[in-house]
Short mmCIF file of C-alpha atoms and ligand atoms in Angstrom, two decimals:
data_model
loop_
_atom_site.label_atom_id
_atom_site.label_comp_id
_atom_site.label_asym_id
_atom_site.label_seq_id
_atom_site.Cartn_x
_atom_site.Cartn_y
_atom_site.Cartn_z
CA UNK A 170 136.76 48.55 -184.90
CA UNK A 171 135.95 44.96 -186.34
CA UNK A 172 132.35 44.37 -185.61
CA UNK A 173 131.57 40.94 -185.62
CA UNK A 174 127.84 39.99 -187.40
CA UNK A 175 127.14 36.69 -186.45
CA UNK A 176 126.83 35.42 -182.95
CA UNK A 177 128.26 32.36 -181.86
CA UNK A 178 125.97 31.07 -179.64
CA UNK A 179 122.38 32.27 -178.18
CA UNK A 180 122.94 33.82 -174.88
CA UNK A 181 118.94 33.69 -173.68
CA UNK A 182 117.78 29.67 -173.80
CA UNK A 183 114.15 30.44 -172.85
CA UNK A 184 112.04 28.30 -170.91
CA UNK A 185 109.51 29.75 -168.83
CA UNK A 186 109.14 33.30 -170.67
CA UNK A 187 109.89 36.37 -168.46
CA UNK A 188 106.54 37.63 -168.14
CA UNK A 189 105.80 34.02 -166.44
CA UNK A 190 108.61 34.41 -164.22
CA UNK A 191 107.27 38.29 -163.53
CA UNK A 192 104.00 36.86 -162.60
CA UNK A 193 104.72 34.39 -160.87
CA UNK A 194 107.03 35.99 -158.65
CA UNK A 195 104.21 38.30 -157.92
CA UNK A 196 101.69 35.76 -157.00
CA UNK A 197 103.82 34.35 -154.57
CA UNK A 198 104.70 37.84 -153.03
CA UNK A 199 101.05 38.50 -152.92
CA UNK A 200 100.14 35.38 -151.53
CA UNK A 201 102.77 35.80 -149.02
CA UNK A 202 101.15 39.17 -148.29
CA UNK A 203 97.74 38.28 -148.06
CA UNK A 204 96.68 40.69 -150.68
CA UNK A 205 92.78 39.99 -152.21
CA UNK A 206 92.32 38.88 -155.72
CA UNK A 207 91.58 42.29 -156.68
CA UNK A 208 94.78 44.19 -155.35
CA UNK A 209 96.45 41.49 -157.47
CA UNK A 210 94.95 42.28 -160.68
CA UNK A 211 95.93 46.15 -160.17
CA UNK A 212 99.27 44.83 -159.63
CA UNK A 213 99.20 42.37 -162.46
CA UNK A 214 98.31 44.32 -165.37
CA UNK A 215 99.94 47.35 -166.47
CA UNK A 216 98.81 50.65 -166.50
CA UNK A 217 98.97 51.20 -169.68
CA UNK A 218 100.57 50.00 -173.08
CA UNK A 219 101.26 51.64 -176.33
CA UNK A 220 102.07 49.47 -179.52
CA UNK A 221 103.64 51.44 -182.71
CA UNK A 222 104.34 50.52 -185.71
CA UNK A 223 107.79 52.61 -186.63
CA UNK A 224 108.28 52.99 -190.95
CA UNK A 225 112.05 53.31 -191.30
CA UNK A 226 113.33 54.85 -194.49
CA UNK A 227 116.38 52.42 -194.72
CA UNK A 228 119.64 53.89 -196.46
CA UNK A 229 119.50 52.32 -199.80
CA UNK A 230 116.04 54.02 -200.38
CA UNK A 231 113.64 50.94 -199.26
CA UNK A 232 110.75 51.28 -196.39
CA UNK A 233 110.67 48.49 -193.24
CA UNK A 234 108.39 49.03 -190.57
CA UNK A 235 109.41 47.58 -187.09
CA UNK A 236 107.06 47.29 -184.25
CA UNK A 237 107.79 49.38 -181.23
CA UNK A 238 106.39 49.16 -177.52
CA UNK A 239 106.46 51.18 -174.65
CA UNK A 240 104.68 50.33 -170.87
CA UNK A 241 103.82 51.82 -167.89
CA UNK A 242 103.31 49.54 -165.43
CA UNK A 243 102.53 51.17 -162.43
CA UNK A 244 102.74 55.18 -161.70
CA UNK A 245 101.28 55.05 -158.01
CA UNK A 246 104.48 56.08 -156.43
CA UNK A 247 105.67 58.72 -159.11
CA UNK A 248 106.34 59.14 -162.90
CA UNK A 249 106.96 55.88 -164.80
CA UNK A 250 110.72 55.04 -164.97
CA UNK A 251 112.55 52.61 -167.07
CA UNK A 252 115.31 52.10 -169.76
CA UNK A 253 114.50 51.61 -173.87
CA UNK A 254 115.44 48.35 -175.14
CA UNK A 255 116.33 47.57 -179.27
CA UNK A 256 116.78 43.61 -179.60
CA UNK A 257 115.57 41.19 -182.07
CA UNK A 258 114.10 39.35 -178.89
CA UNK A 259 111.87 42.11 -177.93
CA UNK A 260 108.03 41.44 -177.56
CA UNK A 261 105.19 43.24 -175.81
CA UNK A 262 104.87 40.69 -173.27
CA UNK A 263 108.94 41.01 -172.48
CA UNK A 264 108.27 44.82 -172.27
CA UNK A 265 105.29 43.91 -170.08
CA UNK A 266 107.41 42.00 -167.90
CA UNK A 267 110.84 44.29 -167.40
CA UNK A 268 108.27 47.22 -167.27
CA UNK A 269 106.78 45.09 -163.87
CA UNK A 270 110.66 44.64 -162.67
CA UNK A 271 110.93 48.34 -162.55
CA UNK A 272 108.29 48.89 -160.62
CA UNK A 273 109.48 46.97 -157.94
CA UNK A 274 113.29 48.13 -158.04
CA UNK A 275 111.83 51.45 -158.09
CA UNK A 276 110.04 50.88 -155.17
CA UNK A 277 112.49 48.56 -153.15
CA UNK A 278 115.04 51.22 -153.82
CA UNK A 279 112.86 53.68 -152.26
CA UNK A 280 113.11 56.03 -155.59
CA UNK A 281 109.48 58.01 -156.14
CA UNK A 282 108.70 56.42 -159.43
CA UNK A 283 107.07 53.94 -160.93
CA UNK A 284 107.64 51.53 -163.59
CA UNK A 285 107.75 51.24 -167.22
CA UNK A 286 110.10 49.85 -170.15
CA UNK A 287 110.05 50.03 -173.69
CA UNK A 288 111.39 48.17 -176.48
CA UNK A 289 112.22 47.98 -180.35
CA UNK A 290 112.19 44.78 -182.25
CA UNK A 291 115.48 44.90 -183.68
CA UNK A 292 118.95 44.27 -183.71
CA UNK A 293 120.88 47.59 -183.77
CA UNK A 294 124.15 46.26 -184.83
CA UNK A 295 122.47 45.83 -188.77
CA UNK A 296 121.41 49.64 -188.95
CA UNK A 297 123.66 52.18 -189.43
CA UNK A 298 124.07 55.07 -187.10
CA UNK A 299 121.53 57.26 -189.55
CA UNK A 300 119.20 54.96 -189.65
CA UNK A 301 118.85 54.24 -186.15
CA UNK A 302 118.46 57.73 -185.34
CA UNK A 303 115.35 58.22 -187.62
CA UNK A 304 114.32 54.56 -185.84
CA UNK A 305 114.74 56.40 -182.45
CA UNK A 306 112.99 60.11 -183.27
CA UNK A 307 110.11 58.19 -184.92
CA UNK A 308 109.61 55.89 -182.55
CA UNK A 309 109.58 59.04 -179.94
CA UNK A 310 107.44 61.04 -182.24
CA UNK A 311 104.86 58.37 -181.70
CA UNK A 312 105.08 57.38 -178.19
CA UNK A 313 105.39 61.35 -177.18
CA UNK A 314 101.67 61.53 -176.05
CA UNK A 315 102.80 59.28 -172.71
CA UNK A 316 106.54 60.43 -172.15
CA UNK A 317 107.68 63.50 -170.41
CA UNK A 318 109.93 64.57 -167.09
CA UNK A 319 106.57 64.30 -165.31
CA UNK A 320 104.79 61.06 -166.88
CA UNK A 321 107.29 58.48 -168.26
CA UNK A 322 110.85 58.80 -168.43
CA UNK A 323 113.02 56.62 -170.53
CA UNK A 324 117.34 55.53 -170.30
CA UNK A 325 119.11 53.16 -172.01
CA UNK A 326 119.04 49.66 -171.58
CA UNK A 327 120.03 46.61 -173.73
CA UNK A 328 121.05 47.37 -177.55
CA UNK A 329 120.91 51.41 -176.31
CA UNK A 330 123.06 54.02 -175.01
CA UNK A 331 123.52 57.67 -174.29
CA UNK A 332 123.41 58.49 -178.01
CA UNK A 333 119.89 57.01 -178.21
CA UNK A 334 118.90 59.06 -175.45
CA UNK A 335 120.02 62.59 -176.53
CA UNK A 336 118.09 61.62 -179.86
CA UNK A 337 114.88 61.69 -177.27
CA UNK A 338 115.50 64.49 -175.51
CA UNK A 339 116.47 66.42 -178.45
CA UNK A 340 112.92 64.98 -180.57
CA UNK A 341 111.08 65.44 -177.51
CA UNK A 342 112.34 69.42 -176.94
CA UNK A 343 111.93 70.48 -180.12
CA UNK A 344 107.99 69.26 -179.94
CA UNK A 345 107.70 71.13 -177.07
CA UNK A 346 109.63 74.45 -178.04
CA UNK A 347 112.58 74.11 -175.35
CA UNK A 348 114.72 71.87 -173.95
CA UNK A 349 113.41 69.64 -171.89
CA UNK A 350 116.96 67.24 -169.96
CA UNK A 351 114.14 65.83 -167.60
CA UNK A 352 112.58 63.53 -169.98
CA UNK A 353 115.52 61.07 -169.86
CA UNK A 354 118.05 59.78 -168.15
CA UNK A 355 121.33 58.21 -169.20
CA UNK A 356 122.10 61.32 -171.38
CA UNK A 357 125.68 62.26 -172.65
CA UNK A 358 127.69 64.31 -169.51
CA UNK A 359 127.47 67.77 -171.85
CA UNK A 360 123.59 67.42 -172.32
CA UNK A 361 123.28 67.28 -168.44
CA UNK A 362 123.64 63.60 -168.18
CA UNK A 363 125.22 63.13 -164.59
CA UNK A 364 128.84 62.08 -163.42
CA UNK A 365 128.55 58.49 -162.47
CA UNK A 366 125.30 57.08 -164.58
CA UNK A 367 127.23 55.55 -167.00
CA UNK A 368 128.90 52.78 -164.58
CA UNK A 369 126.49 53.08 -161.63
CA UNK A 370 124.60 49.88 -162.42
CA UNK A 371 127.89 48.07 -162.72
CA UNK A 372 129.14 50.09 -159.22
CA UNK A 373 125.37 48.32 -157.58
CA UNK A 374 126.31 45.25 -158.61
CA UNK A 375 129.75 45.31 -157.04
CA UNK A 376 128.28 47.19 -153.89
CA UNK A 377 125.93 44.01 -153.72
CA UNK A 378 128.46 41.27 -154.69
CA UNK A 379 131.13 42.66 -151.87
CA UNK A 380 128.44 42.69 -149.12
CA UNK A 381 127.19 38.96 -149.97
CA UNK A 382 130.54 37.70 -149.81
CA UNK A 383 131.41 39.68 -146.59
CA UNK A 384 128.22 38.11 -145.47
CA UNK A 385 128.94 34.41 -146.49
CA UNK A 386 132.07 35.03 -144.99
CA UNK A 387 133.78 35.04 -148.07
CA UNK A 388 136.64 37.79 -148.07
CA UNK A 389 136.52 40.01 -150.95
CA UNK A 390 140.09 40.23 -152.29
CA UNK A 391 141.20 36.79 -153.86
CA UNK A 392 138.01 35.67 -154.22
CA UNK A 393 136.84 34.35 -157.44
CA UNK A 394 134.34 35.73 -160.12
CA UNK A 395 132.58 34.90 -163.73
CA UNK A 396 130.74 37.39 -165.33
CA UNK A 397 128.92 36.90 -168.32
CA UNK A 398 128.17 39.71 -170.69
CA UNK A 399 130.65 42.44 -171.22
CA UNK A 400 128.28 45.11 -172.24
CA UNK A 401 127.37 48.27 -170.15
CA UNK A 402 126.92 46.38 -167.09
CA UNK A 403 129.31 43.15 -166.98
CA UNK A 404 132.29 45.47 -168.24
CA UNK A 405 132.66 47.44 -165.41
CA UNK A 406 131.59 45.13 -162.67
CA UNK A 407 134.79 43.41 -163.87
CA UNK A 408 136.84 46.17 -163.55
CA UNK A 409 135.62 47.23 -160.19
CA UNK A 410 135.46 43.35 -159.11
CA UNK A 411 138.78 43.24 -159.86
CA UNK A 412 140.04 46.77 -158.20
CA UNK A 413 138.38 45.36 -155.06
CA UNK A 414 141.10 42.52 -155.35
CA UNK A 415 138.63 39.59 -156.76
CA UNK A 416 140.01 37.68 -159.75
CA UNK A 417 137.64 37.57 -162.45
CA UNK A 418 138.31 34.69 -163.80
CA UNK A 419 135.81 34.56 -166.60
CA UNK A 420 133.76 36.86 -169.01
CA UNK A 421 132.03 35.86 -171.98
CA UNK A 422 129.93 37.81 -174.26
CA UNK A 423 127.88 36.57 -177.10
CA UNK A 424 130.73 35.39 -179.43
CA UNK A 425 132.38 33.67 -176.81
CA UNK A 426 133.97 32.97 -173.27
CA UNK A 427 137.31 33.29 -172.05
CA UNK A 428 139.21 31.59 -168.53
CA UNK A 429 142.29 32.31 -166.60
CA UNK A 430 142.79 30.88 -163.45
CA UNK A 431 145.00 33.63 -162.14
CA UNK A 432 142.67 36.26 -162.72
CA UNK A 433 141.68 38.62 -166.35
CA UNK A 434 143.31 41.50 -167.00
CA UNK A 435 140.39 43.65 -166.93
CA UNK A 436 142.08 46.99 -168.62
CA UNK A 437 143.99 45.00 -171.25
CA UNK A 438 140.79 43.09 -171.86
CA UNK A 439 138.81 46.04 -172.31
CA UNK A 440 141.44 47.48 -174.80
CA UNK A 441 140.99 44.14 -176.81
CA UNK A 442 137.53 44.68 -177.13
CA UNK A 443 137.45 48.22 -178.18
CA UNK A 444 139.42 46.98 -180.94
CA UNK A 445 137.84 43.36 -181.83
CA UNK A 446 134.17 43.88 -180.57
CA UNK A 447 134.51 41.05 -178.85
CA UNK A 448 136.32 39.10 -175.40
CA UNK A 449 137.12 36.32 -177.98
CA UNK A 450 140.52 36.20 -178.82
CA UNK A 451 141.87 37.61 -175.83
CA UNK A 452 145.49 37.10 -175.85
CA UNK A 453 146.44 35.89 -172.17
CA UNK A 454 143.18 33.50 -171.76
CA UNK A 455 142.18 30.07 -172.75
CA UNK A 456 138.74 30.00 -174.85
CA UNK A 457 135.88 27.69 -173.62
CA UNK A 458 131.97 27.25 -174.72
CA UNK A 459 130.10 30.85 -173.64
CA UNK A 460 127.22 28.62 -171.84
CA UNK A 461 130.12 26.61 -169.92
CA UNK A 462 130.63 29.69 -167.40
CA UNK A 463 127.34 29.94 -165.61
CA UNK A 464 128.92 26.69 -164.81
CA UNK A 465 131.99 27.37 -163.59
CA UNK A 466 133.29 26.82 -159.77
CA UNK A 467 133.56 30.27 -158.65
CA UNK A 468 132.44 32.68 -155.06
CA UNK A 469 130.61 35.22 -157.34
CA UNK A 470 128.51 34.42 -160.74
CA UNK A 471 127.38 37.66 -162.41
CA UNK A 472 124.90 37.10 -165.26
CA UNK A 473 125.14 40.73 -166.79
CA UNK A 474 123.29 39.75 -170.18
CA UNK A 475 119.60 38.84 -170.66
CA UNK A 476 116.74 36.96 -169.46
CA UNK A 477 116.49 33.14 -168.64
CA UNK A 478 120.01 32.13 -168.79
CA UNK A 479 119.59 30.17 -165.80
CA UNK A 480 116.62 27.61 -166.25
CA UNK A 481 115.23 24.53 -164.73
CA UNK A 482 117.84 22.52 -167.51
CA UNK A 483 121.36 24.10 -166.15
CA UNK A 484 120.63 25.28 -162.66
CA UNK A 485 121.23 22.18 -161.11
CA UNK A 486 124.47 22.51 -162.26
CA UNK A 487 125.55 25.80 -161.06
CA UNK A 488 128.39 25.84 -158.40
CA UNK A 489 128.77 29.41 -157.63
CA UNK A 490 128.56 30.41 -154.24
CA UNK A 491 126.43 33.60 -154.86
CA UNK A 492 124.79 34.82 -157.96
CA UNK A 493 124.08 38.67 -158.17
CA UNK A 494 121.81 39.19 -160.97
CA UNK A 495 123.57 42.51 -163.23
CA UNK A 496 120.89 41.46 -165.65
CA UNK A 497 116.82 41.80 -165.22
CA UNK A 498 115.34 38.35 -165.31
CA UNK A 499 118.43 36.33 -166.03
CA UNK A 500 117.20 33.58 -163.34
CA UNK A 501 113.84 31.89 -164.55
CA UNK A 502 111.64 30.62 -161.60
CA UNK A 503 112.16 27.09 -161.94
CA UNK A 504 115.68 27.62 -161.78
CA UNK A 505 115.35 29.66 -158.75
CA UNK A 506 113.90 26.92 -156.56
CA UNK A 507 116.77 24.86 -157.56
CA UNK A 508 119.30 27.50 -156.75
CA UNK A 509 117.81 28.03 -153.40
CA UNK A 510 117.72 24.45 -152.28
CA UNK A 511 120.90 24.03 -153.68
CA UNK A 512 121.87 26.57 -151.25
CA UNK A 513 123.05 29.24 -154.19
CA UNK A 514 122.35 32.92 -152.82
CA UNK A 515 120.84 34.53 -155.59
CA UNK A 516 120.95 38.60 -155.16
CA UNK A 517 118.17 39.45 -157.42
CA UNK A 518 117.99 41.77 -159.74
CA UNK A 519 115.55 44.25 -158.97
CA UNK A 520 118.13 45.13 -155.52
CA UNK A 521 121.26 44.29 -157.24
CA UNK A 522 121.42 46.05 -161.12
CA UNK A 523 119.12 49.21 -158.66
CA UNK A 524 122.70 51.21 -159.33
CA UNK A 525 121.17 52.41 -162.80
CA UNK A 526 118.26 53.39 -161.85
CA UNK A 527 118.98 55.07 -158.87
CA UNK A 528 121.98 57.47 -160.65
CA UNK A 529 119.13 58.19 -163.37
CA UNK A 530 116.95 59.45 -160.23
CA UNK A 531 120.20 61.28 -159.22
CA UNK A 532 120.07 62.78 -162.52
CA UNK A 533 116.51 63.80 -163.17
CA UNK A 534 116.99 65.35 -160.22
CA UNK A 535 119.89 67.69 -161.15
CA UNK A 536 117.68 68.57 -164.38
CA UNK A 537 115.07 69.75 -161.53
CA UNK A 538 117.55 71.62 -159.79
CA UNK A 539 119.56 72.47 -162.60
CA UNK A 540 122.19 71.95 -160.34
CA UNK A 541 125.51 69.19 -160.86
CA UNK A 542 126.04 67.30 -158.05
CA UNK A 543 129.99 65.92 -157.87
CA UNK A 544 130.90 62.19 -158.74
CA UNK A 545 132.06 61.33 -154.71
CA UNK A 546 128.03 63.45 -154.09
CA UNK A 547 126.75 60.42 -156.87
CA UNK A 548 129.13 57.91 -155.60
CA UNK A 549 128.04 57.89 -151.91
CA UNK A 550 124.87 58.24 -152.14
CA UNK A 551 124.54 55.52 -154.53
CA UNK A 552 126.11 53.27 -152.28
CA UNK A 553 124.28 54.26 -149.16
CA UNK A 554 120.81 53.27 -150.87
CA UNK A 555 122.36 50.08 -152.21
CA UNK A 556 124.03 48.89 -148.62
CA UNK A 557 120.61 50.22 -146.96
CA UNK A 558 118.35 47.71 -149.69
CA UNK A 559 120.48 44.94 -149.32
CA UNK A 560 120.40 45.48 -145.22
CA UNK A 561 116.87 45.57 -145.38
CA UNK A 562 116.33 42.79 -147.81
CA UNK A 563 118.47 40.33 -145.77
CA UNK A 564 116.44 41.17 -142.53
CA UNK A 565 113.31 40.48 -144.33
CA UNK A 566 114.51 37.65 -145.72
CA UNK A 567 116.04 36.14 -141.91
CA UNK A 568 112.79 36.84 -140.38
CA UNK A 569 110.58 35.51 -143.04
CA UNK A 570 112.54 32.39 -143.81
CA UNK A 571 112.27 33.98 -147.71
CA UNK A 572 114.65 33.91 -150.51
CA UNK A 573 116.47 37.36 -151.29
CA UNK A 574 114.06 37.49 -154.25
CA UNK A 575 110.90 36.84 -152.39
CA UNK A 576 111.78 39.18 -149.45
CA UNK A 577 112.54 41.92 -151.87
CA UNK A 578 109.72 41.60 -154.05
CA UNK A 579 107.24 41.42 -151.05
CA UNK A 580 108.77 44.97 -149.64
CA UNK A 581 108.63 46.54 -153.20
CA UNK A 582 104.83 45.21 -153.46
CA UNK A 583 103.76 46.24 -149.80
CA UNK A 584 105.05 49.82 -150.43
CA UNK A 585 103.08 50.44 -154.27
CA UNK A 586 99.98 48.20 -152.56
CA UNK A 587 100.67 50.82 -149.69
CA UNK A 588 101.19 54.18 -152.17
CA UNK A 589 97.83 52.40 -154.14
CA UNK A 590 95.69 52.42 -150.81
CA UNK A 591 96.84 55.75 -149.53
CA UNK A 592 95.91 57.33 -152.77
CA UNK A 593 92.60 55.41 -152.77
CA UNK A 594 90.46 54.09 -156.05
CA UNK A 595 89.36 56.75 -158.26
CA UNK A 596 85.91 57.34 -158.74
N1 LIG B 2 117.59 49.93 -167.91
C1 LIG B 2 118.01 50.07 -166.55
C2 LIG B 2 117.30 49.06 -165.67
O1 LIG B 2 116.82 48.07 -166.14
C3 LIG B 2 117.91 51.50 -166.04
C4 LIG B 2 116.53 52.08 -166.03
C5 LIG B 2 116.50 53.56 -165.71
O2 LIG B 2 117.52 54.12 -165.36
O3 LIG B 2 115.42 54.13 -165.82
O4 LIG B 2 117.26 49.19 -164.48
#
């Protein structure tokens, strides 16, 4: 496989920083809620944070240290859940703000946990597969103290995968003296990973993206999608976009973007990049500029990528009907306002990317049974709790005269205010 080094172009244009956009989407939700000053400081602030510093013995015999986070944000409802992230743009603030996300996807989704995230400052794609192993059992080594199938349980996310999190569970057993599957989710099928993780949060976004354009009248097959990112998430939304009859019309990826009117060939597109590393160069396409597709005159825009793609300077511009979020924070608050009175639905993404995190609750609990459920068992209840959200959110939304986003967030922060005032303040 040709990897390519050197990105094109910078998928995440920042303007208001994620942890603004976290925060400020929680103000309004408590505002609209009615919540004191004080129940919005719980809800604010995380639970607790852990910094580390992570010495890596690099290959060629020299020492780097990178800095390593992980957060809990809230554990009222259950054990901390959330995915480990390794990118160059990771800070503790970012972790701060994806770990609030998961909080309230966790709790919109109805899924007993609480939130957390965690994050490496670097980009994977310069280590080699050695070196980011000893990067990974170090940095679990150190943040062991607040992990476990009980307190904090991590699963892949940007820059990670199921390799990463077998490296976990593996460091994580051996300090305890037996294997522990539990402690993450996301792991590799023959480690008692479960059938159906790997593509759920791509399956939620599809879930979401059908029902939206049922609901805007919009009929599913012919109608026309962009997706942008062709990682773990925008890869197979494509693929089951386009077995539900959509065209996807558009994918780009960080190197790149790629058009054809008539519709990508998903499969043959996937094979090219399995070979290339990349969507550019795709034989039966025409290339354009990767930033051009948010852009782009379509029913569906999926930004499967990173935060703040869509900002106060492009969102004026965006002509898709309906934009399901496959990425955390891809939609910065500014940007939102202009969506909404542009009349843009925006499914956000702590209902819409919920597939992930819902399969890893599908798999922590076949570690507690020790029990493996079948893929059409995974499938259909992953789909009943996405089609059950999105219900919900919509009727809070109608009633309330609210956005997708602010209806959602308001249910996720009534039921952890609710969990937080049925458990009471301790002392
Ligand atoms: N990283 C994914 C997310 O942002 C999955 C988290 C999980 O499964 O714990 O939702």
């Amino acid at each position: 496989m040709t990897l390519l080094q050197t990105p094109a172009v910078s998928l995440a244009p920042q303007h208001t920083s994620a942890l603004e956009d976290a925060q400020a989407q929680l103000a309004e939700a408590v505002a609209g809620l009615g919540y004191d000053e004080g129940t919005h400081a719980m809800l604010s602030k995380s639970r607790r944070e852990l910094t580390v510093s992570i010495p890596l013995r690099r290959d060629d015999g020299s020492t780097q240290v990178l800095a390593g986070y992980r957060v809990q944000h809230n554990i009222s409802r259950g054990p901390a859940k959330g995915g480990l992230r390794y990118s160059p743009q990771v800070t503790l603030d970012e972790v701060r703000a994806l770990a609030m996300w998961m909080t309230w996807k966790c709790a919109l989704l109805d899924v007993p946990y609480g939130g957390a995230k965690g994050g490496i400052a670097l980009d994977p794609r310069l280590y080699s597969t050695p070196e980011l192993e000893r990067i990974t059992r170090r940095y679990t080594s150190e943040i062991l103290p607040i992990i476990g199938p009980q307190q904090d349980i991590p699963a892949p996310d940007v820059g990670t995968d199921e390799r990463t999190m077998a490296w976990i569970m593996d460091t994580y057993s051996v300090s305890q003296g037996h294997t522990v599957p539990g402690v993450v989710t996301g792991k590799p099928l023959s480690l008692g990973g479960s059938l159906g993780r790997a593509s759920a949060t791509s399956r939620g976004v599809v879930h979401i993206a059908t029902a939206a354009l049922r609901g805007e009248g919009i009929a599913v097959a012919g109608s026309t999608a962009a997706i942008q990112g062709f990682g773990k998430v925008g890869r197979d939304a494509a693929r089951f976009l386009a077995q539900e009859g959509a065209l996807v019309v558009a994918v780009s990826d960080q190197y790149g973007a790629i058009h054809n009117a008539a519709g990508l060939d998903i499969e043959a597109l996937a094979a090219h990049v399995d070979t290339t590393g990349s969507v550019v160069g795709f034989g039966s396409a025409d290339a354009f500029a990767a930033n051009d597709l948010l852009e782009l005159d379509v029913d569906v825009l999926v930004p499967a990528a990173v935060e703040g793609v869509i900002h106060e300077g492009n969102a004026g511009r965006i002509r898709a009907r309906i934009v399901v979020e496959g990425a955390n924070g891809p939609t910065s608050r500014d940007a939102d306002a202009i969506l909404a009175s542009n009349g843009v639905l925006v499914a956000p993404d702590i209902l819409a990317n919920a597939g992930g995190v819902i399969v890893s609750y599908f798999e922590w609990v076949q570690a507690n049974q020790s029990y493996r459920w079948e893929a059409r068992d995974v499938e259909a209840r992953l789909e009943e709790r996405m089609l059950a959200a999105w219900a919900s959110v919509n009727e809070h939304a109608r009633a309330h005269d609210l956005t997708l986003r602010a209806a959602a967030t308001r249910l996720a922060v009534a039921r952890v205010t609710e969990a937080h005032r049925l458990r009471g303040l301790y002392p």
